[in-house]
Amino acid sequence: MKILVINCGSSSLKYQCIDMNGEKLLASGLVERIGIEGSKLTHKKPGMDKKIIEEPMSDHKVALNHVLAALKDENYGVIKSVEELDAVGHRVVHAGEKYACSVLINEDVVNALKECSSLAPLHNPPNIMGIEAMQELLPNTPMVGVFDTAFHQTMSPEEYIYAIDYKYYEKYGVRRYGFHGTSHRYVSMRAAEILGKDIKDLKIVTCHLGNGASIAAVDGGKSVATTMGFTPLEGLVMGTRCGDIDPAIVTFLMANEGFDIKAMDTELNKKSGVLGVSGISSDFRDIDAAAKEGNKRAKLAIQVFNHRVKKHIGSHSAAMGGVDAIVFTAGLGENSPTNREAICKDLGYLGVEFDSEANKSRGEERIISKENSKVKVLVVPTNEELMIARDTKQLIDIDK
Ligand code: ADP
């Protein structure tokens, strides 16, 4: 069974073609600058050089047509005809309170996702464009929607209700939704497998530390708390997003800097985080390099970031009444031993015995706590695409 996984952004899209017999990656790629001059498709087949296709791609349908052509190509393709694709799995950011798990896409689902667009105006519209374009290109192929918010739908009202007038929850759906759900679900499942335990018996804190960053408390396989909220702006300090701040800062800056809504939104989403504190970059590799040369604000940005992660590991353990395992994933979580060590070094009170030697690895599954550590610490590279492909397979198997 071959499954195509699609992740559509506003001007870019990523794809992976996976053979579910053995969960083997057949090909992957990225289209950039859709609808903008200079459109470019980069297609990768494992073991071969990258293939770059530079052609005008005016919209997602044209771009996806190029993706299908690349997948069928005689030299660097992986299928003979599109009929070989058994299903398409789509990543969709926001499913509101509508879906707590992945679903087979039909007209009702597309309409429900359109209703959620006001909650994720930058993400859902391109996600839906990708679904509709694919439906036109492959009208007979089943499609599945996998949602970033779905995993967190198991949170209880005490976790998701904000202490503002309840009418805003009723009127607009203002509540905590949480994001990165597919990643938190994947790494918590893998962590249980690596530890040889049933996930139902584990309390796991998952730390997805990439450009966007969030923590989740996964109790018995279910998300019970998470740092991201109504939008992906809340919680941890991120590359360019502020995470938790006193909400009064917003009105203070609007009054004193004369920011309008759009300018304020740009400040919080694009100019804050470790970029804002360091004044150097949103990328930890640049900030680390500057800190090593003695740049004080770079050092401060790293400290602020790590401190916030440490605090939320504590709060998320508290939300579950304990913790058995802490998992690090995504760009920084998988690749930065120094950040992991700084975050874990004071977690002895929880029962963490950190293993600095084991921690000296990058990008591979590994237990980085000492053998007798009461709380295990793990690095688990995330694989959202595989999770989407697995959900897609499961749903079309049920449908058969
Ligand atoms: P996204 O949220 O965009 O998917 P990623 O999960 O790819 O982000 O994470 C990207 C971030 O991971 C980079 O901005 C960088 O800060 C961090 N990162 C990646 N590799 C390393 C590394 N080797 N050392 C330190 N930080 C890294």
JSON list of C-alpha atoms and ligand atoms in Angstrom, two decimals, residues 14 180 208-212 282-285 288 330-333 335-336 339 362, ligand 1:
[
{"chain": "A", "resi": 14, "resn": "LYS", "atom": "CA", "xyz": [5.82, 19.33, 1.54]},
{"chain": "A", "resi": 180, "resn": "HIS", "atom": "CA", "xyz": [1.80, 19.79, 17.35]},
{"chain": "A", "resi": 208, "resn": "HIS", "atom": "CA", "xyz": [8.58, 19.44, 20.94]},
{"chain": "A", "resi": 209, "resn": "LEU", "atom": "CA", "xyz": [11.33, 22.04, 20.64]},
{"chain": "A", "resi": 210, "resn": "GLY", "atom": "CA", "xyz": [11.64, 23.35, 17.09]},
{"chain": "A", "resi": 211, "resn": "ASN", "atom": "CA", "xyz": [11.07, 26.75, 15.61]},
{"chain": "A", "resi": 212, "resn": "GLY", "atom": "CA", "xyz": [7.61, 26.41, 17.09]},
{"chain": "A", "resi": 282, "resn": "SER", "atom": "CA", "xyz": [15.61, 32.85, 15.54]},
{"chain": "A", "resi": 283, "resn": "ASP", "atom": "CA", "xyz": [17.91, 29.88, 14.93]},
{"chain": "A", "resi": 284, "resn": "PHE", "atom": "CA", "xyz": [19.66, 28.37, 17.93]},
{"chain": "A", "resi": 285, "resn": "ARG", "atom": "CA", "xyz": [22.72, 27.48, 15.89]},
{"chain": "A", "resi": 288, "resn": "ASP", "atom": "CA", "xyz": [24.82, 29.36, 20.24]},
{"chain": "A", "resi": 330, "resn": "ALA", "atom": "CA", "xyz": [12.01, 18.39, 16.90]},
{"chain": "A", "resi": 331, "resn": "GLY", "atom": "CA", "xyz": [14.98, 20.40, 15.57]},
{"chain": "A", "resi": 332, "resn": "LEU", "atom": "CA", "xyz": [16.38, 21.60, 18.87]},
{"chain": "A", "resi": 333, "resn": "GLY", "atom": "CA", "xyz": [15.13, 18.75, 21.06]},
{"chain": "A", "resi": 335, "resn": "ASN", "atom": "CA", "xyz": [19.95, 18.02, 17.99]},
{"chain": "A", "resi": 336, "resn": "SER", "atom": "CA", "xyz": [21.04, 20.12, 20.93]},
{"chain": "A", "resi": 339, "resn": "ASN", "atom": "CA", "xyz": [20.03, 22.70, 25.71]},
{"chain": "A", "resi": 362, "resn": "ARG", "atom": "CA", "xyz": [22.15, 14.02, 17.84]},
{"chain": "B", "resi": 1, "resn": "ADP", "atom": "P1", "xyz": [9.99, 23.74, 12.61]},
{"chain": "B", "resi": 1, "resn": "ADP", "atom": "O1", "xyz": [9.21, 24.11, 13.82]},
{"chain": "B", "resi": 1, "resn": "ADP", "atom": "O2", "xyz": [10.17, 24.87, 11.64]},
{"chain": "B", "resi": 1, "resn": "ADP", "atom": "O3", "xyz": [9.60, 22.42, 11.97]},
{"chain": "B", "resi": 1, "resn": "ADP", "atom": "P2", "xyz": [12.40, 22.31, 13.37]},
{"chain": "B", "resi": 1, "resn": "ADP", "atom": "O4", "xyz": [11.78, 21.26, 14.20]},
{"chain": "B", "resi": 1, "resn": "ADP", "atom": "O5", "xyz": [13.01, 21.92, 12.08]},
{"chain": "B", "resi": 1, "resn": "ADP", "atom": "O6", "xyz": [11.46, 23.55, 13.17]},
{"chain": "B", "resi": 1, "resn": "ADP", "atom": "O7", "xyz": [13.51, 23.02, 14.27]},
{"chain": "B", "resi": 1, "resn": "ADP", "atom": "C1", "xyz": [14.26, 24.06, 13.75]},
{"chain": "B", "resi": 1, "resn": "ADP", "atom": "C2", "xyz": [15.12, 24.64, 14.86]},
{"chain": "B", "resi": 1, "resn": "ADP", "atom": "O8", "xyz": [15.88, 23.61, 15.49]},
{"chain": "B", "resi": 1, "resn": "ADP", "atom": "C3", "xyz": [16.15, 25.62, 14.31]},
{"chain": "B", "resi": 1, "resn": "ADP", "atom": "O9", "xyz": [15.64, 26.90, 14.26]},
{"chain": "B", "resi": 1, "resn": "ADP", "atom": "C4", "xyz": [17.25, 25.50, 15.34]},
{"chain": "B", "resi": 1, "resn": "ADP", "atom": "O10", "xyz": [17.01, 26.45, 16.35]},
{"chain": "B", "resi": 1, "resn": "ADP", "atom": "C5", "xyz": [17.11, 24.13, 15.93]},
{"chain": "B", "resi": 1, "resn": "ADP", "atom": "N1", "xyz": [18.22, 23.25, 15.52]},
{"chain": "B", "resi": 1, "resn": "ADP", "atom": "C6", "xyz": [18.26, 22.43, 14.46]},
{"chain": "B", "resi": 1, "resn": "ADP", "atom": "N2", "xyz": [19.43, 21.77, 14.41]},
{"chain": "B", "resi": 1, "resn": "ADP", "atom": "C7", "xyz": [20.16, 22.19, 15.47]},
{"chain": "B", "resi": 1, "resn": "ADP", "atom": "C8", "xyz": [21.46, 21.91, 16.00]},
{"chain": "B", "resi": 1, "resn": "ADP", "atom": "N3", "xyz": [22.26, 21.03, 15.39]},
{"chain": "B", "resi": 1, "resn": "ADP", "atom": "N4", "xyz": [21.84, 22.54, 17.12]},
{"chain": "B", "resi": 1, "resn": "ADP", "atom": "C9", "xyz": [21.04, 23.42, 17.72]},
{"chain": "B", "resi": 1, "resn": "ADP", "atom": "N5", "xyz": [19.83, 23.74, 17.28]},
{"chain": "B", "resi": 1, "resn": "ADP", "atom": "C10", "xyz": [19.38, 23.14, 16.18]}
]
